[in-house]
CSV table of C-alpha atoms in Angstrom, one decimal:
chain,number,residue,atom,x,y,z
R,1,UNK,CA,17.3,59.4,61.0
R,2,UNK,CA,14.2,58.4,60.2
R,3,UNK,CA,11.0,57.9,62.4
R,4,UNK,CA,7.5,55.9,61.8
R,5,UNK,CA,4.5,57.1,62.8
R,6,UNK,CA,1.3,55.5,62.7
R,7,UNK,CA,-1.5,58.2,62.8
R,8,UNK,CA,-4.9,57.9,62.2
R,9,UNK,CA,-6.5,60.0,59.2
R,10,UNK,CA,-9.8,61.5,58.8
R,11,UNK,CA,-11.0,61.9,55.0
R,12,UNK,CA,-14.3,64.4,54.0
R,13,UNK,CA,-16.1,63.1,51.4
R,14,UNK,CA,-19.2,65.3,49.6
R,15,UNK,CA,-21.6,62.6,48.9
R,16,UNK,CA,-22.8,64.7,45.9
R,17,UNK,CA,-19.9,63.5,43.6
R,18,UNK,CA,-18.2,60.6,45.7
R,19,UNK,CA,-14.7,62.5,45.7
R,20,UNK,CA,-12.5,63.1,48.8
R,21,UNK,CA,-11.2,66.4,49.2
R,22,UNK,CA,-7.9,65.9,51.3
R,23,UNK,CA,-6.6,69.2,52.4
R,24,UNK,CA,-3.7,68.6,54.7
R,25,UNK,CA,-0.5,69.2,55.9
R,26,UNK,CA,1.9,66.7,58.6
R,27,UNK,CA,3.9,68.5,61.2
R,28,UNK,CA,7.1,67.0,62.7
R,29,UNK,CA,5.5,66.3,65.8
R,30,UNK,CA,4.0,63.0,66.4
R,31,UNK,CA,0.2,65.1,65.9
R,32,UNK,CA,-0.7,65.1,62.6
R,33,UNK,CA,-3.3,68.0,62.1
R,34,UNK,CA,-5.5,68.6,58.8
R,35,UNK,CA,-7.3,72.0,57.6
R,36,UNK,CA,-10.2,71.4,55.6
R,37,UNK,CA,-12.0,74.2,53.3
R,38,UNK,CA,-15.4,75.2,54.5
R,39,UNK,CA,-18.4,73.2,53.7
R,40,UNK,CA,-21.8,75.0,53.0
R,41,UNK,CA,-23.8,74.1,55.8
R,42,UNK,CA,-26.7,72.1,53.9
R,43,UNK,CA,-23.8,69.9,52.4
R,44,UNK,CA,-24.4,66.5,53.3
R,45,UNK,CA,-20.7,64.6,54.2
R,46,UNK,CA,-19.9,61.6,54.9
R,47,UNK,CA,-16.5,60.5,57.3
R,48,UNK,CA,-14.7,57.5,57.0
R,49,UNK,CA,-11.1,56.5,59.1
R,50,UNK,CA,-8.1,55.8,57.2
R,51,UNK,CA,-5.3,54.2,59.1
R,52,UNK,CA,-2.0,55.6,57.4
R,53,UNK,CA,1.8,54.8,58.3
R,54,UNK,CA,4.3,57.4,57.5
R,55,UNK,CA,8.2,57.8,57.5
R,56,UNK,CA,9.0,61.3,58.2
R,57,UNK,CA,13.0,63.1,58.0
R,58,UNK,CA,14.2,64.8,60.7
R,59,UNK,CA,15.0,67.4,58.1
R,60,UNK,CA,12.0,67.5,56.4
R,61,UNK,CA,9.2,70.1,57.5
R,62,UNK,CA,6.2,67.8,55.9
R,63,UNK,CA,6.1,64.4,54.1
R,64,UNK,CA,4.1,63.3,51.0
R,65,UNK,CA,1.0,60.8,52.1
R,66,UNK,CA,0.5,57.9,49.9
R,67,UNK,CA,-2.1,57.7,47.4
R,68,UNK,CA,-5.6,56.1,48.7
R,69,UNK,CA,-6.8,53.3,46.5
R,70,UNK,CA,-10.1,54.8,45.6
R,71,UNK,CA,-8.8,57.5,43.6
R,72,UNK,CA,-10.0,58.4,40.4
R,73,UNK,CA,-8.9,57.0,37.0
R,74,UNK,CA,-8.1,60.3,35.6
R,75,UNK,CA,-4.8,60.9,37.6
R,76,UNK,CA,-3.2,64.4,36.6
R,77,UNK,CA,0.5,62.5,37.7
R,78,UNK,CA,0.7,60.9,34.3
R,79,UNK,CA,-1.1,63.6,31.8
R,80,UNK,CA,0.6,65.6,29.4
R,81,UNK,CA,-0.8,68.1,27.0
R,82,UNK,CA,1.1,68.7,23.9
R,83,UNK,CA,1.5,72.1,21.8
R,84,UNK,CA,3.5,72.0,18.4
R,85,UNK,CA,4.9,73.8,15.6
R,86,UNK,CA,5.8,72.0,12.5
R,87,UNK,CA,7.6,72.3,9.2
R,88,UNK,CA,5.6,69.9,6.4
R,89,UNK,CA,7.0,68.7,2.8
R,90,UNK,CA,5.4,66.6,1.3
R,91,UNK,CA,5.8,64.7,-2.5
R,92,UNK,CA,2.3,63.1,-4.4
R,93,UNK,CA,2.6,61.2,-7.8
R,94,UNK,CA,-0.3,60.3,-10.0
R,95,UNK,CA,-0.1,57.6,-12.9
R,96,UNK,CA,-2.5,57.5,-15.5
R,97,UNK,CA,-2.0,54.4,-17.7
R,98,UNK,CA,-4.1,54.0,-20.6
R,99,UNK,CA,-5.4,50.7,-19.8
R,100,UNK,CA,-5.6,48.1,-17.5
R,101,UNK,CA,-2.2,46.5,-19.0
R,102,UNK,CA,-1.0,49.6,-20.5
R,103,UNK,CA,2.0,51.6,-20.5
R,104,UNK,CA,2.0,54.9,-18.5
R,105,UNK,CA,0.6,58.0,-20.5
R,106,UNK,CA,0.2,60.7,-17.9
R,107,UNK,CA,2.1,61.9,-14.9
R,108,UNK,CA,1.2,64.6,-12.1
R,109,UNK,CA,3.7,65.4,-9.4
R,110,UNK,CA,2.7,67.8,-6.7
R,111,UNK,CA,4.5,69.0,-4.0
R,112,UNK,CA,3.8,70.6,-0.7
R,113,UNK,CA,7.0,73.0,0.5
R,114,UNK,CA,7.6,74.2,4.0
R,115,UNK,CA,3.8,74.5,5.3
R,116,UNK,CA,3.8,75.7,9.0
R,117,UNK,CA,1.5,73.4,11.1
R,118,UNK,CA,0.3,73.8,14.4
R,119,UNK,CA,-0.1,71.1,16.9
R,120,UNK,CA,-2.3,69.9,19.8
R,121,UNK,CA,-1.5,66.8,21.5
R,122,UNK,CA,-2.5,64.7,25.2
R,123,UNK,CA,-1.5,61.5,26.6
R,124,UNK,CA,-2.7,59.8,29.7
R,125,UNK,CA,-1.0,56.6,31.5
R,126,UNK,CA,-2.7,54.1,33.1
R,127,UNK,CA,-0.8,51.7,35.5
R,128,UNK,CA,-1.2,49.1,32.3
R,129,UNK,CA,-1.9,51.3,29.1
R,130,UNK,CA,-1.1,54.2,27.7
R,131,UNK,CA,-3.8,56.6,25.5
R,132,UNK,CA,-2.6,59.2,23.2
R,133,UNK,CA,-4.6,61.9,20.4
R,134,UNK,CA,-2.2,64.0,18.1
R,135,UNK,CA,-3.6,66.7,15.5
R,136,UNK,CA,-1.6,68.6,13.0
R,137,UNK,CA,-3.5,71.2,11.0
R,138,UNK,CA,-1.9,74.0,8.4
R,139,UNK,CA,-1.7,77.6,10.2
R,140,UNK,CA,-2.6,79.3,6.8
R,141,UNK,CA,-2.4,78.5,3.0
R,142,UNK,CA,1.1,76.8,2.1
R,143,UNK,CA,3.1,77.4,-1.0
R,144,UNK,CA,3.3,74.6,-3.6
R,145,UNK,CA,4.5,73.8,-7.1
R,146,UNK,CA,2.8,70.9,-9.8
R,147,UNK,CA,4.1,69.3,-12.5
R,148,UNK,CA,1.9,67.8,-15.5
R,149,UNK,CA,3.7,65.5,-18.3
R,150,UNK,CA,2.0,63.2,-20.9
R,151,UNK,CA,3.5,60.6,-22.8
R,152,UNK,CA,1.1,60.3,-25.8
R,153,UNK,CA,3.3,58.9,-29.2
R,154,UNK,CA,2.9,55.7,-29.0
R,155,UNK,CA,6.0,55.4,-31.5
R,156,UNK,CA,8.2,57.1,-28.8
R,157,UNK,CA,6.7,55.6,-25.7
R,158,UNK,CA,9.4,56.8,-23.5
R,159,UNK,CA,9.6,60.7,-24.5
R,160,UNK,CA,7.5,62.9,-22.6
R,161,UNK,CA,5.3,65.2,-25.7
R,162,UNK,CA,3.5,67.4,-22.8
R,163,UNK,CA,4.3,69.5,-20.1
R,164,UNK,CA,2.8,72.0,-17.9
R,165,UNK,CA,4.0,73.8,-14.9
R,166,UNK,CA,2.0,75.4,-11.9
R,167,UNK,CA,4.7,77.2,-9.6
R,168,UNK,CA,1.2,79.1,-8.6
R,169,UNK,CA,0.1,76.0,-6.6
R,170,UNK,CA,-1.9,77.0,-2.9
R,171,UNK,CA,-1.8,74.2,-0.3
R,172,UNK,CA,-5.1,74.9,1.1
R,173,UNK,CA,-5.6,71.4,3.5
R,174,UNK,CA,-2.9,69.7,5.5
R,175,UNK,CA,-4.6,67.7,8.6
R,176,UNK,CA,-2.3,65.0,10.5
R,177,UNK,CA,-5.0,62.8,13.2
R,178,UNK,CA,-3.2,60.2,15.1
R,179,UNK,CA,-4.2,58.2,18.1
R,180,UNK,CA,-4.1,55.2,19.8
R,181,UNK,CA,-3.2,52.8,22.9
R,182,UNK,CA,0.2,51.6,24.1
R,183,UNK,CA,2.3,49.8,26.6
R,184,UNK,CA,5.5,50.3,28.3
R,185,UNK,CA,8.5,47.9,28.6
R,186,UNK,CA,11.2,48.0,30.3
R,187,UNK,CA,14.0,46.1,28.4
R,188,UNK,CA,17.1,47.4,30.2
R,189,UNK,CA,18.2,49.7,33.0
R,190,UNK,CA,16.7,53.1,32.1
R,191,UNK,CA,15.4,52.0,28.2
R,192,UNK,CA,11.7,51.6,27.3
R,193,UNK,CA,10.2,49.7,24.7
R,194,UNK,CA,6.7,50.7,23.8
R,195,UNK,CA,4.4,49.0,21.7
R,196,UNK,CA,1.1,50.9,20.4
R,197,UNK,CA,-2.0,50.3,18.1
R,198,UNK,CA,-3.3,53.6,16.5
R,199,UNK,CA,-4.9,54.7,14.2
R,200,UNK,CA,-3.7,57.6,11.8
R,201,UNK,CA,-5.6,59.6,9.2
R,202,UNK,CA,-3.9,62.2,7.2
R,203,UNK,CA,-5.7,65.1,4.6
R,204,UNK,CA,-3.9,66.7,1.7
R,205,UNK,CA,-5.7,69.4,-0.5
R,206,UNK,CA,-3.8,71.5,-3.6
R,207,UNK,CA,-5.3,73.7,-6.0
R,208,UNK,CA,-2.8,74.3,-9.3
R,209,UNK,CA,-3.2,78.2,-10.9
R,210,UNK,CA,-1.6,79.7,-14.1
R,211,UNK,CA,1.5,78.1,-15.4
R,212,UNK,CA,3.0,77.8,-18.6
R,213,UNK,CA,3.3,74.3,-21.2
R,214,UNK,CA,5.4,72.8,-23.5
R,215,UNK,CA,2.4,71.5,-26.1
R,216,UNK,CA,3.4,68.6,-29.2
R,217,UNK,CA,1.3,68.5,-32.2
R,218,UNK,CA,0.9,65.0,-34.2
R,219,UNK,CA,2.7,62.0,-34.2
R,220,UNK,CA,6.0,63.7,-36.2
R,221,UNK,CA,9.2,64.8,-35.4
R,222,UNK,CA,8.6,68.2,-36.1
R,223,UNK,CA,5.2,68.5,-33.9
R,224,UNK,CA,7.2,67.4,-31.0
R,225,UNK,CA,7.2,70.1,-28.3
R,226,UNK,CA,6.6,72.7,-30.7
R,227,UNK,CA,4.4,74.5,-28.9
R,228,UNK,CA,4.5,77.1,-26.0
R,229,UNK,CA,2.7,79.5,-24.1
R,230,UNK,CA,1.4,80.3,-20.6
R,231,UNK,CA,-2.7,80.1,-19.0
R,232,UNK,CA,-4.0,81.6,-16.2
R,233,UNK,CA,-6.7,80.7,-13.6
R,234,UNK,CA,-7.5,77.9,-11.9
R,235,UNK,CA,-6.6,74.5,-13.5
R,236,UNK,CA,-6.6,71.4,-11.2
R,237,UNK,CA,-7.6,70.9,-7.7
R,238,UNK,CA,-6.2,67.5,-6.4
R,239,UNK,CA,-7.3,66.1,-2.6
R,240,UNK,CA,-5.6,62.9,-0.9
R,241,UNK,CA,-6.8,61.1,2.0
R,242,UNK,CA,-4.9,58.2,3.7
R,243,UNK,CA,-6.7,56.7,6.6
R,244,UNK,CA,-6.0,52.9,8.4
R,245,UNK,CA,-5.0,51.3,11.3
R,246,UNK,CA,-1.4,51.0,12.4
R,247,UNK,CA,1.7,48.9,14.5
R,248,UNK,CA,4.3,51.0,16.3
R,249,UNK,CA,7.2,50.4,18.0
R,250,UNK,CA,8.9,53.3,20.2
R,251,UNK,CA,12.4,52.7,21.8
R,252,UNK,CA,13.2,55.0,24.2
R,253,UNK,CA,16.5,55.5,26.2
R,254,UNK,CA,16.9,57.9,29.2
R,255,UNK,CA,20.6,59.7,30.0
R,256,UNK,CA,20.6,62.4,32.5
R,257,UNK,CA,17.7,65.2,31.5
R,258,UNK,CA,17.7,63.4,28.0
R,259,UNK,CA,15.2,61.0,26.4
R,260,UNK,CA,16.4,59.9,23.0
R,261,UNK,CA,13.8,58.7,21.0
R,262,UNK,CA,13.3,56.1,17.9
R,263,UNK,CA,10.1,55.0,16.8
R,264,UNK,CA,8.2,53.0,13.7
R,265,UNK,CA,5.0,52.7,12.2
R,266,UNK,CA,3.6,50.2,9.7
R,267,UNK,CA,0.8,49.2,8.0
R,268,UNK,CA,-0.2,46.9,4.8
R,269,UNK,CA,-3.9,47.7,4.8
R,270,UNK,CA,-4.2,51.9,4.9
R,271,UNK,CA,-6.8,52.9,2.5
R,272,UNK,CA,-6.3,56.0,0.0
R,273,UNK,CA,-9.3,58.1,-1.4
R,274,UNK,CA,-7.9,61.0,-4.0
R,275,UNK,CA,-10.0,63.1,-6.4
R,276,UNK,CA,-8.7,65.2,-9.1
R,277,UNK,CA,-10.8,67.8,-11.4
R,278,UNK,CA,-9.7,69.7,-14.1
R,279,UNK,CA,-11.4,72.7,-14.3
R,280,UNK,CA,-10.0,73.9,-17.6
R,281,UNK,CA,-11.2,70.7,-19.6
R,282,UNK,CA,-13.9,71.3,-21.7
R,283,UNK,CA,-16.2,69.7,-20.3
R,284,UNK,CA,-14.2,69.8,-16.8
R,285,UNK,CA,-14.4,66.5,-15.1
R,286,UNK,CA,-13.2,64.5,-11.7
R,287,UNK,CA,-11.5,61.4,-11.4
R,288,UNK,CA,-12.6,59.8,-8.2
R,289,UNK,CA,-10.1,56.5,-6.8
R,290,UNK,CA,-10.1,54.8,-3.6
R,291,UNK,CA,-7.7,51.7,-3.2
R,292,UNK,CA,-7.6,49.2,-0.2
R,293,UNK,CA,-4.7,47.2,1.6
R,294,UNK,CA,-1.9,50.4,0.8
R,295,UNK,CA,1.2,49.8,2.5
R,296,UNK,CA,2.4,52.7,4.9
R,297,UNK,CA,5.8,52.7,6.6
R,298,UNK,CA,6.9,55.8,8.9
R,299,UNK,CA,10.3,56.6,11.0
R,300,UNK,CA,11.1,59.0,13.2
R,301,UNK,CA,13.9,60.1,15.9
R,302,UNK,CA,13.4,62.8,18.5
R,303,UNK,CA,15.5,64.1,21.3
R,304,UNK,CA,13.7,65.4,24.4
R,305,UNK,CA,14.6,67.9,27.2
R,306,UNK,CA,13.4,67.9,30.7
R,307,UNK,CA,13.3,71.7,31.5
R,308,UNK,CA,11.7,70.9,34.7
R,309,UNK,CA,9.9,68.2,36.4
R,310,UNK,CA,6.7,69.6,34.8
R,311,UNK,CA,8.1,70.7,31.1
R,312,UNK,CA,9.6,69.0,28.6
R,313,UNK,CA,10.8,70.3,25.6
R,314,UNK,CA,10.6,68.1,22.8
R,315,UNK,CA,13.1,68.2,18.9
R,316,UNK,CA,11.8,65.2,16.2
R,317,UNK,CA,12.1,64.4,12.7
R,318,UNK,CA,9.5,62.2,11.3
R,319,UNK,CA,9.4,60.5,7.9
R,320,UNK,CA,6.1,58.8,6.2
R,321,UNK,CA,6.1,56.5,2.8
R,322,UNK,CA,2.4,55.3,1.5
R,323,UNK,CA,3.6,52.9,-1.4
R,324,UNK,CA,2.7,52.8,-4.9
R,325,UNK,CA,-0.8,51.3,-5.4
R,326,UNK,CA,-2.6,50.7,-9.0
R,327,UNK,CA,-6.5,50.4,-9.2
R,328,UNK,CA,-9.7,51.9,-10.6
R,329,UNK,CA,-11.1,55.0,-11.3
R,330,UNK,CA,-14.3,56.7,-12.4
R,331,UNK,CA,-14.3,59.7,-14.4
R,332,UNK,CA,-17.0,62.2,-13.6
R,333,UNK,CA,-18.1,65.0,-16.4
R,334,UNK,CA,-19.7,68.3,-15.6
R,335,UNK,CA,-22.3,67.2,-17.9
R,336,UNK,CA,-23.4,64.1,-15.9
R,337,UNK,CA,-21.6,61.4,-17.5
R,338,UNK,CA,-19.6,58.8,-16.0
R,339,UNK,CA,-17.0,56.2,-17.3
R,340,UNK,CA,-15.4,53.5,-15.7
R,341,UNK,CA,-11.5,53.0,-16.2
R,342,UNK,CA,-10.6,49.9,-14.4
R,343,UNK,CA,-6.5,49.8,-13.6
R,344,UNK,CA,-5.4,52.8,-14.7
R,345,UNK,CA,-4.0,55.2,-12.2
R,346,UNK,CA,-1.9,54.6,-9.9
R,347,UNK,CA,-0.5,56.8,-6.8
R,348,UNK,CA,2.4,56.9,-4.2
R,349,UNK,CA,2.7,59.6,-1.6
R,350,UNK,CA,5.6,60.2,1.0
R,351,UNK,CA,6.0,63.4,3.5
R,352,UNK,CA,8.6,64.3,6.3
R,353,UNK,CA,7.7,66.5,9.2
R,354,UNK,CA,10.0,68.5,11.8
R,355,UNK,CA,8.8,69.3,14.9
R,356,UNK,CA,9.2,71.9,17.9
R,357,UNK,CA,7.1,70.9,20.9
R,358,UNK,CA,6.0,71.8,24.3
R,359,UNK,CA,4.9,69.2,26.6
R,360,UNK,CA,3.4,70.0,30.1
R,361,UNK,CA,3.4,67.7,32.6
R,362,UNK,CA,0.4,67.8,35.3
R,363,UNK,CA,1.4,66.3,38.8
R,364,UNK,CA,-1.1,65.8,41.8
């Protein structure tokens, strides 16, 4: 059985920040009695009557008073905070072509295998939008491994005359930033769609040591990869950034304590800036490129728990392809010369990410 009460409410307010501080409990009698923490005696406050109507149980010791309209934008109800732990692979391929309209003479693969990052995430909802900030950064140096082929007789333009391999290849730098706004749809009974711009701006840094190479001589049979032997000490460093705005989409579907999750990103206009030096060039040198207008597609699925109303345990897969791109680059000697090489090197980039996360829930 349920009874209405209408009772009138008294609400302290400190002047000196403009925030209520309602302290109270309801009792099942038709009184409703509030405790207030002690004020300091030259604190100014201000009262103000709220009228409030509220349903009470009969089983129920105290009931839950509405929300006042003046609150404050920043309600705890719908914040989470975010902590991850990731496993990172990631694939990079570099083109050198030796002109403009000219075949492919150079090839460098590097790869980024099982790097452990650690994540930091919050999100906030608005009774309209959405806001979000995820970062992903490497917990120490990752293992790696880069491969180096050229292609350079031009009478056999499809046989590969050098190689070099770094198995000794550190992945110094991996740094995920992703953020945004979004807004919630519901489509059907207990299914969301969610729609988001973001923005998303990812870091990749490798440095290649020692190795061993497959060498060819001149342009005859008998000079090809006739040579072989081994280096040590540092021989490229190669940094990627990708950086751009973004459309998602986010399905989500609720069954029992699950939430199963499938989302998409796209972009045709992220922007790329790599360098690549090579320190055991005599002189060394750095090829700098940036391109415009890359297109970037990502996927993902995730499963999430609700451990309790204020925890959430979170399982995802995500996958990210940036697509091939050809351009310009400038070549940077030690010495202080530069040259111009317009259209000839290309790059492509994809990565996939698994993730273990926490999520904490913050209620009023």
């Amino acid at each position: 059985m349920k009874k209405t009460l209408l009772i009138s409410t008294t609400i302290l307010s400190l002047s000196a920040n403009n925030n209520y501080i309602p302290i109270s409990k309801i009792s099942k009698d038709k009184q409703a009695e509030y405790k207030f923490s002690k004020l300091n005696n030259n604190t100014v406050v201000n009262k103000k009557e709220v009228t409030q109507k509220i349903i009470i149980e009969d089983n129920q010791e105290y009931t839950r008073v509405s929300k006042l309209k003046d609150e404050t934008f920043f309600n705890n109800k719908n914040t989470k905070i975010k902590l991850s732990l990731s496993d990172f692979n990631s694939k990079s391929e570099q083109y050198i072509y030796n002109g403009p309209n000219d075949r492919k003479i150079s090839q460098l693969t590097w790869e980024a295998n099982n790097v452990k990052l650690l994540g930091f995430g919050i999100e906030h909802k608005t009774k309209d939008l959405g806001l979000y900030f995820n970062y992903k950064t490497n917990i120490k140096d990752g293992n790696g491994v880069m491969d180096d082929y050229d292609w350079l007789y031009d009478s056999q333009p499809n046989t590969w005359t050098d190689w070099s391999h770094h198995d000794n290849t550190v992945v110094e730098d991996v740094n995920i930033l992703d953020l945004g706004i979004n807004k919630e749809f519901t489509i059907y009974d207990k299914t969301k769609l969610i729609m988001s711009l973001g923005y998303k701006w990812e870091k990749q840094l490798f440095k290649a040591y020692d190795g061993s190479y497959i060498y060819s001589g001149s342009d005859l049979p008998s000079e090809l990869r006739a040579y072989t032997g081994t280096f040590s000490g540092k021989g490229i460093t190669y940094e990627q950034v990708y950086k751009g705005f973004y459309l998602g989409a986010e399905l989500e579907k609720k069954y029992k304590d699950l939430y199963f999750i499938l989302n998409t990103k796209y972009t045709p206009n992220m922007q790329v800036e790599f360098t690549d030096t090579h320190h055991m060039r005599v002189p060394s040198f750095t090829d700098y490129t940036s391109f415009n207008d890359t297109s970037m597609l990502s996927l993902g699925l995730g499963i999430d728990y609700n451990m309790h109303r204020n925890q959430i345990l979170s399982f995802s897969y995500d996958y990210t392809k940036y697509f091939y791109k050809r351009g310009d680059r400038v070549r940077s000697y030690v010495t202080g010369y530069n040259w111009e090489l317009p259209g000839t090197v290309g790059v492509e980039s994809e990565n996939n990410l698994i993730n273990l996360e926490y999520k904490y829930r913050f209620f009023l």
